[in-house]
Structures are given as C-alpha cells and as structure tokens.
Short mmCIF file of C-alpha atoms in Angstrom, two decimals:
data_model
loop_
_atom_site.label_atom_id
_atom_site.label_comp_id
_atom_site.label_asym_id
_atom_site.label_seq_id
_atom_site.Cartn_x
_atom_site.Cartn_y
_atom_site.Cartn_z
CA UNK A 1 96.46 78.78 83.18
CA UNK A 2 95.87 82.21 81.62
CA UNK A 3 97.52 83.56 78.44
CA UNK A 4 99.04 86.36 80.49
CA UNK A 5 100.64 83.86 82.88
CA UNK A 6 102.16 81.87 79.98
CA UNK A 7 103.41 85.07 78.35
CA UNK A 8 105.05 86.24 81.56
CA UNK A 9 106.66 82.85 82.15
CA UNK A 10 108.21 82.89 78.66
CA UNK A 11 109.06 86.56 78.28
CA UNK A 12 109.37 87.95 81.82
CA UNK A 13 110.15 84.89 83.98
CA UNK A 14 111.07 86.96 87.03
CA UNK A 15 107.39 87.90 87.37
CA UNK A 16 106.20 84.33 88.09
CA UNK A 17 107.18 81.70 90.63
CA UNK A 18 109.64 78.93 89.85
CA UNK A 19 107.00 76.13 90.14
CA UNK A 20 104.76 77.99 87.68
CA UNK A 21 107.65 78.57 85.28
CA UNK A 22 108.37 74.83 85.34
CA UNK A 23 104.71 74.00 84.57
CA UNK A 24 104.77 76.38 81.60
CA UNK A 25 108.06 74.95 80.30
CA UNK A 26 106.69 71.42 80.55
CA UNK A 27 103.57 72.40 78.63
CA UNK A 28 105.63 74.18 75.97
CA UNK A 29 107.82 71.10 75.50
CA UNK A 30 104.79 68.79 75.32
CA UNK A 31 102.99 70.95 72.72
CA UNK A 32 106.10 71.68 70.66
CA UNK A 33 105.45 75.42 70.86
CA UNK A 34 107.97 77.67 69.10
CA UNK A 35 108.07 81.38 70.10
CA UNK A 36 107.52 83.84 67.26
CA UNK A 37 109.62 86.99 67.75
CA UNK A 38 108.23 88.40 64.49
CA UNK A 39 104.69 88.32 65.88
CA UNK A 40 105.79 90.16 69.01
CA UNK A 41 107.51 92.79 66.88
CA UNK A 42 104.40 93.25 64.73
CA UNK A 43 102.28 93.77 67.85
CA UNK A 44 104.79 96.47 68.81
CA UNK A 45 104.45 98.07 65.37
CA UNK A 46 107.75 96.69 64.03
CA UNK A 47 108.59 93.75 61.78
CA UNK A 48 112.38 93.84 62.21
CA UNK A 49 112.61 93.11 58.47
CA UNK A 50 114.38 94.83 55.60
CA UNK A 51 113.19 93.83 52.14
CA UNK A 52 115.84 93.54 49.42
CA UNK A 53 115.32 92.79 45.75
CA UNK A 54 118.19 92.11 43.34
CA UNK A 55 118.30 91.50 39.59
CA UNK A 56 119.74 87.98 39.54
CA UNK A 57 121.01 86.20 42.63
CA UNK A 58 122.79 83.54 40.55
CA UNK A 59 125.34 86.24 39.74
CA UNK A 60 127.91 86.24 42.60
CA UNK A 61 127.92 90.05 42.55
CA UNK A 62 124.31 90.21 43.76
CA UNK A 63 124.88 87.45 46.30
CA UNK A 64 127.69 89.59 47.73
CA UNK A 65 125.40 92.64 47.83
CA UNK A 66 122.94 90.68 49.96
CA UNK A 67 125.76 89.43 52.19
CA UNK A 68 126.88 92.99 52.88
CA UNK A 69 123.33 94.14 53.63
CA UNK A 70 122.74 91.19 55.96
CA UNK A 71 125.87 92.06 57.92
CA UNK A 72 124.69 95.61 58.58
CA UNK A 73 121.13 94.46 59.35
CA UNK A 74 122.38 91.85 61.83
CA UNK A 75 124.43 94.49 63.62
CA UNK A 76 121.21 96.48 64.05
CA UNK A 77 119.18 93.48 65.26
CA UNK A 78 117.27 93.20 61.98
CA UNK A 79 116.90 90.61 59.23
CA UNK A 80 116.93 90.81 55.43
CA UNK A 81 114.12 89.33 53.34
CA UNK A 82 115.88 88.85 49.99
CA UNK A 83 114.01 88.45 46.69
CA UNK A 84 115.35 87.62 43.24
CA UNK A 85 113.66 89.36 40.28
CA UNK A 86 115.57 87.11 37.85
CA UNK A 87 115.63 89.69 35.05
CA UNK A 88 111.82 89.94 35.19
CA UNK A 89 110.08 93.30 35.76
CA UNK A 90 106.75 91.65 36.66
CA UNK A 91 108.37 89.47 39.30
CA UNK A 92 110.19 92.53 40.62
CA UNK A 93 106.88 94.40 41.06
CA UNK A 94 105.42 91.38 42.85
CA UNK A 95 108.34 91.35 45.28
CA UNK A 96 107.86 95.04 46.08
CA UNK A 97 104.18 94.36 46.73
CA UNK A 98 105.15 91.52 49.06
CA UNK A 99 107.44 93.84 51.01
CA UNK A 100 104.50 96.14 51.61
CA UNK A 101 102.18 93.33 52.68
CA UNK A 102 104.60 91.86 55.24
CA UNK A 103 105.30 95.34 56.62
CA UNK A 104 109.03 95.55 56.09
CA UNK A 105 110.56 98.53 57.85
CA UNK A 106 112.53 99.56 54.77
CA UNK A 107 113.49 98.33 51.31
CA UNK A 108 116.77 97.98 49.42
CA UNK A 109 116.07 97.92 45.70
CA UNK A 110 118.47 97.06 42.89
CA UNK A 111 116.00 97.77 40.07
CA UNK A 112 115.62 95.88 36.84
CA UNK A 113 112.53 97.55 35.39
CA UNK A 114 110.71 100.83 35.99
CA UNK A 115 109.90 100.66 39.70
CA UNK A 116 108.96 104.30 40.27
CA UNK A 117 105.25 103.65 40.91
CA UNK A 118 105.97 100.85 43.38
CA UNK A 119 108.62 102.88 45.20
CA UNK A 120 106.25 105.82 45.50
CA UNK A 121 103.63 103.49 46.98
CA UNK A 122 106.16 102.25 49.56
CA UNK A 123 107.05 105.85 50.40
CA UNK A 124 103.39 106.79 50.91
CA UNK A 125 103.08 103.91 53.36
CA UNK A 126 106.04 105.15 55.37
CA UNK A 127 108.50 102.54 54.13
CA UNK A 128 111.86 104.18 53.31
CA UNK A 129 113.79 103.01 50.26
CA UNK A 130 117.48 102.99 49.38
CA UNK A 131 118.41 102.25 45.79
CA UNK A 132 121.38 100.01 45.03
CA UNK A 133 123.16 100.31 41.67
CA UNK A 134 120.80 103.13 40.69
CA UNK A 135 120.07 106.76 41.55
CA UNK A 136 116.89 108.79 42.00
CA UNK A 137 116.50 112.20 43.68
CA UNK A 138 113.54 110.91 45.70
CA UNK A 139 115.56 108.24 47.51
CA UNK A 140 118.96 107.68 49.06
CA UNK A 141 121.19 105.55 46.87
CA UNK A 142 124.48 103.70 46.71
CA UNK A 143 125.79 103.24 43.18
CA UNK A 144 128.94 102.51 41.23
CA UNK A 145 130.57 104.72 38.59
CA UNK A 146 129.94 102.48 35.59
CA UNK A 147 131.06 105.09 33.05
CA UNK A 148 134.46 105.26 34.73
CA UNK A 149 134.53 101.47 35.02
CA UNK A 150 134.04 101.01 31.30
CA UNK A 151 136.65 103.66 30.60
CA UNK A 152 139.41 102.09 32.69
CA UNK A 153 138.74 98.69 31.10
CA UNK A 154 139.11 100.21 27.63
CA UNK A 155 142.18 102.26 28.53
CA UNK A 156 143.81 99.09 29.84
CA UNK A 157 143.38 97.06 26.64
CA UNK A 158 144.38 100.06 24.50
CA UNK A 159 147.58 100.36 26.54
CA UNK A 160 148.21 96.65 25.78
CA UNK A 161 148.14 97.45 22.06
CA UNK A 162 144.62 96.19 21.31
CA UNK A 163 142.76 98.02 18.53
CA UNK A 164 139.72 95.88 17.63
CA UNK A 165 137.63 96.03 20.78
CA UNK A 166 134.26 94.33 21.28
CA UNK A 167 131.83 95.03 24.13
CA UNK A 168 129.80 91.96 25.03
CA UNK A 169 126.75 92.64 27.16
CA UNK A 170 123.05 92.19 27.80
CA UNK A 171 120.17 94.17 26.44
CA UNK A 172 120.10 97.94 26.73
CA UNK A 173 117.29 98.33 29.28
CA UNK A 174 119.87 97.76 32.03
CA UNK A 175 121.30 101.20 32.66
CA UNK A 176 124.46 99.67 34.15
CA UNK A 177 125.22 97.94 30.84
CA UNK A 178 124.53 101.11 28.84
CA UNK A 179 126.88 103.12 31.04
CA UNK A 180 129.66 100.54 30.92
CA UNK A 181 129.46 100.36 27.13
CA UNK A 182 129.47 104.16 26.89
CA UNK A 183 132.58 104.39 29.07
CA UNK A 184 134.35 101.93 26.76
CA UNK A 185 133.14 103.84 23.69
CA UNK A 186 134.35 107.19 25.05
CA UNK A 187 137.87 105.90 25.76
CA UNK A 188 138.12 104.27 22.33
CA UNK A 189 136.93 107.43 20.58
CA UNK A 190 139.65 109.45 22.28
CA UNK A 191 142.17 106.93 20.88
CA UNK A 192 140.67 107.19 17.39
CA UNK A 193 139.10 103.72 17.59
CA UNK A 194 135.57 102.45 17.12
CA UNK A 195 133.69 100.10 19.39
CA UNK A 196 131.90 96.99 18.16
CA UNK A 197 129.04 95.76 20.37
CA UNK A 198 127.40 92.38 20.64
CA UNK A 199 124.25 91.72 22.67
CA UNK A 200 123.37 88.49 24.43
CA UNK A 201 119.99 87.51 25.95
CA UNK A 202 121.46 86.80 29.39
CA UNK A 203 124.71 87.52 31.22
CA UNK A 204 125.47 84.04 32.47
CA UNK A 205 128.28 81.58 31.55
CA UNK A 206 126.04 79.77 29.04
CA UNK A 207 125.50 82.98 27.08
CA UNK A 208 129.24 83.65 27.24
CA UNK A 209 130.03 80.20 25.91
CA UNK A 210 127.58 80.60 23.02
CA UNK A 211 129.04 83.96 22.04
CA UNK A 212 132.60 82.68 22.45
CA UNK A 213 131.99 79.69 20.17
CA UNK A 214 130.71 81.99 17.41
CA UNK A 215 133.60 84.42 17.82
CA UNK A 216 136.17 81.60 17.79
CA UNK A 217 134.72 80.27 14.49
CA UNK A 218 134.58 83.68 12.77
CA UNK A 219 137.06 84.74 10.09
CA UNK A 220 137.38 88.25 11.54
CA UNK A 221 137.79 88.47 15.29
CA UNK A 222 138.35 91.24 17.83
CA UNK A 223 141.68 91.33 19.66
CA UNK A 224 140.02 92.41 22.94
CA UNK A 225 136.60 91.74 24.46
CA UNK A 226 135.21 93.68 27.40
CA UNK A 227 132.28 91.91 29.05
CA UNK A 228 129.48 93.45 31.08
CA UNK A 229 130.11 91.03 33.98
CA UNK A 230 132.42 88.25 35.15
CA UNK A 231 129.84 85.49 34.69
CA UNK A 232 129.63 86.24 30.98
CA UNK A 233 133.40 86.64 30.66
CA UNK A 234 134.19 83.25 32.21
CA UNK A 235 131.88 81.43 29.82
CA UNK A 236 133.40 83.39 26.95
CA UNK A 237 136.98 82.48 27.91
CA UNK A 238 136.07 78.80 28.20
CA UNK A 239 134.62 78.76 24.68
CA UNK A 240 137.52 80.71 23.18
CA UNK A 241 140.07 78.31 24.63
CA UNK A 242 138.04 75.30 23.52
CA UNK A 243 137.92 76.83 20.03
CA UNK A 244 141.70 77.10 19.80
CA UNK A 245 141.91 80.82 20.58
CA UNK A 246 144.71 81.81 22.93
CA UNK A 247 143.77 84.13 25.80
CA UNK A 248 145.29 86.71 25.99
CA UNK A 249 147.70 86.27 23.04
CA UNK A 250 144.95 86.26 20.40
CA UNK A 251 142.13 87.90 22.33
CA UNK A 252 142.39 89.72 25.65
CA UNK A 253 139.32 89.48 27.88
CA UNK A 254 138.15 91.84 30.64
CA UNK A 255 135.31 91.06 33.04
CA UNK A 256 133.30 93.32 35.30
CA UNK A 257 132.55 92.94 39.05
CA UNK A 258 135.75 91.11 40.10
CA UNK A 259 133.90 88.38 41.96
CA UNK A 260 135.80 85.66 43.84
CA UNK A 261 135.55 83.37 40.82
CA UNK A 262 137.52 85.78 38.62
CA UNK A 263 140.79 85.05 40.40
CA UNK A 264 140.42 81.25 40.34
CA UNK A 265 139.23 80.86 36.74
CA UNK A 266 141.21 78.60 34.38
CA UNK A 267 142.60 81.82 32.89
CA UNK A 268 142.51 84.28 35.81
CA UNK A 269 140.31 87.15 34.74
CA UNK A 270 141.22 90.81 34.56
CA UNK A 271 138.14 92.61 35.86
CA UNK A 272 136.75 95.98 36.89
CA UNK A 273 136.36 95.72 40.65
CA UNK A 274 133.02 96.54 42.26
CA UNK A 275 133.16 96.18 46.06
CA UNK A 276 129.78 94.47 46.22
CA UNK A 277 129.83 93.55 49.91
CA UNK A 278 130.80 97.10 50.88
CA UNK A 279 128.10 98.55 48.62
CA UNK A 280 125.44 96.28 50.16
CA UNK A 281 126.55 97.09 53.71
CA UNK A 282 126.63 100.85 53.12
CA UNK A 283 123.19 100.79 51.49
CA UNK A 284 121.75 98.92 54.48
CA UNK A 285 123.38 101.37 56.89
CA UNK A 286 121.77 104.29 55.07
CA UNK A 287 118.40 102.53 55.19
CA UNK A 288 118.67 101.67 58.88
CA UNK A 289 119.48 105.32 59.62
CA UNK A 290 116.29 106.38 57.78
CA UNK A 291 114.26 103.74 59.61
CA UNK A 292 115.55 105.06 62.94
CA UNK A 293 114.97 108.69 61.96
CA UNK A 294 112.78 109.44 58.90
CA UNK A 295 114.20 112.97 58.85
CA UNK A 296 117.73 111.71 58.12
CA UNK A 297 118.93 113.59 55.00
CA UNK A 298 119.01 111.66 51.75
CA UNK A 299 122.42 110.66 50.47
CA UNK A 300 123.68 109.62 47.06
CA UNK A 301 126.95 107.70 47.37
CA UNK A 302 129.01 106.62 44.36
CA UNK A 303 131.81 104.07 44.64
CA UNK A 304 134.78 104.57 42.27
CA UNK A 305 136.11 101.71 40.12
CA UNK A 306 139.47 99.97 40.16
CA UNK A 307 140.99 97.34 37.88
CA UNK A 308 142.30 93.95 38.97
CA UNK A 309 144.81 92.94 36.26
CA UNK A 310 145.33 89.21 35.72
CA UNK A 311 146.33 86.72 33.05
CA UNK A 312 143.37 87.23 30.69
CA UNK A 313 144.97 90.46 29.48
CA UNK A 314 148.58 89.40 30.06
CA UNK A 315 148.78 90.81 33.56
#
C-alpha cells in the first residue's frame, strides 16, 4: 500500500474505494497512528501557531492575557504557544528564539527585558510581532495607560482623606511599575503631598506578606498603600490584618489589575481595572491581521483605566 494511497484515505477519502478505506483504517488502528495536523501545515508553509511570552503566568493578569489571545486565535483556526519568562530576561530571550525555530506565524510579546534585538531578528525572518503592555514604533502594540491608572488610584485615596501614601512595587526595570508610581506621584504633588516608595523583590503574595508584616510592626505607618498589582496587595492585606492593623480604617489599600481574586479576597480589594482578557484578544486580532496581510498598517492601541472601589478603601 503506497504512502499516497494512505494519505488519500485519511485526508481525501472520496478519492479511494470503501474497501481500501477500511483497510487503511484497520492499519491505522493497529499501529496506533495519530495524524499530525502541524506537520501538514508546515509542509504547506504554515505552522498555525502564534507564540506568546508573558512576564509571570502565576499572576492572574497574565493568565487572562493568554486566555484572551487564545480566544482570538481559536476563532482564526490557530493555536497559541505560551511561554513564561518568570521575571528572567535570559529565559525570555530563549523563548523568542524558540518561537523562531518552531516557525510561529507571529509573536505576542509582553516584554520583561530589552528584547529589541530578538524582535528585530523575528521581523527579518518575516514573523510579525505585536507588543502587549509595551509600545515601540516598529511594531503594533496594545498597552494600558499606567500613568493614568496610578493617578486615579492616588486621587481616590486622597479623596478619602489619606495623606501619608506609600507605593509598594517591584524593581524599576519594569516600565509598567515606573509609570504607575509616577502617576501616583503626580497626583500627590498636585495635592501638596509627597510619595513614599518601597521596593520588593517580587510582586507575589509572599512579598506582600513580608512587606505587610514590617509595616504593621513599624512605629510610623502610612495611612494608604497603593500596590503595583493585586497579587502583592492581597498578601499585604493579609499581613496587615494579622498584625492588628485595620483595613481600611488604619490603612487603606489599593491593588492594580482587578483580577477575579480581588473581589473575593477576605477584605475585598479596591483596584485599578485592567481588562486583561480584552487586551489579549485585541492584541491577537492585530497580529492575525498582520499574518494575513503583512501590509496591514501598524496600530498602537491604549486602553484607559477605571477603578473598582471595594472595602479595602471603605468603598
């Protein structure tokens, strides 16, 4: 039985007789053969894959970004190959190299480090890129107005009578964190107030708990804390409450992202809302348009912030 006959029986069954189709099916069942659509697509010059790298998939915000991108990709008959850089620039570069080697048709990149050289290499190989949570004139992008997000968080706690405001966030190489802190600082300056900042090595609940325990034990404490993400804020609130600090009576707390967990926390969390699923979907739609037509104009979309007010600030 020739390879062409087997291929026709599996992929174009109307071209072979019923007895021959049955022989092929019996052989396939006996051998345990599994068809490989990806191989067929590669032979046709397509992989059907979109590569996507995010900073830290343990953060529900990035998981929601991937979910949105997968929805748009599925609608277009494509699949997302997701990679987690885990706050590591070297790992991020490795992921981008992997995308090239497996011949993804396009890449969605939420950058942690300086990825310009890798993105230029992808571009030279005909792989379009859309940036997520970042902007660059060489690529289409979907971002969030972090300056405005920080500002509305600060304006909210100022309106609640808070005057000693702390910004709790990760290290400065993340441009999102820098912009959020600057938005808070700008709003406070306009109110004649100064911002105190505190850096943590990671933005996960453990780092929030460690910072919260130290703040709870201190003689001088802020009366409002704005965190760079919800994960950090929820760990912070847990430690403050365990340390005898009332939230929000003693310290108001604001998160950032407004993930699903913010609403169901022990003290429901006021948070700046980033529509992560919508951002991921829109980014994938832009990328799919560029895959379909490389001459599609570049776009730079920016989502505006909103504030979900809950109990952590007395909402």
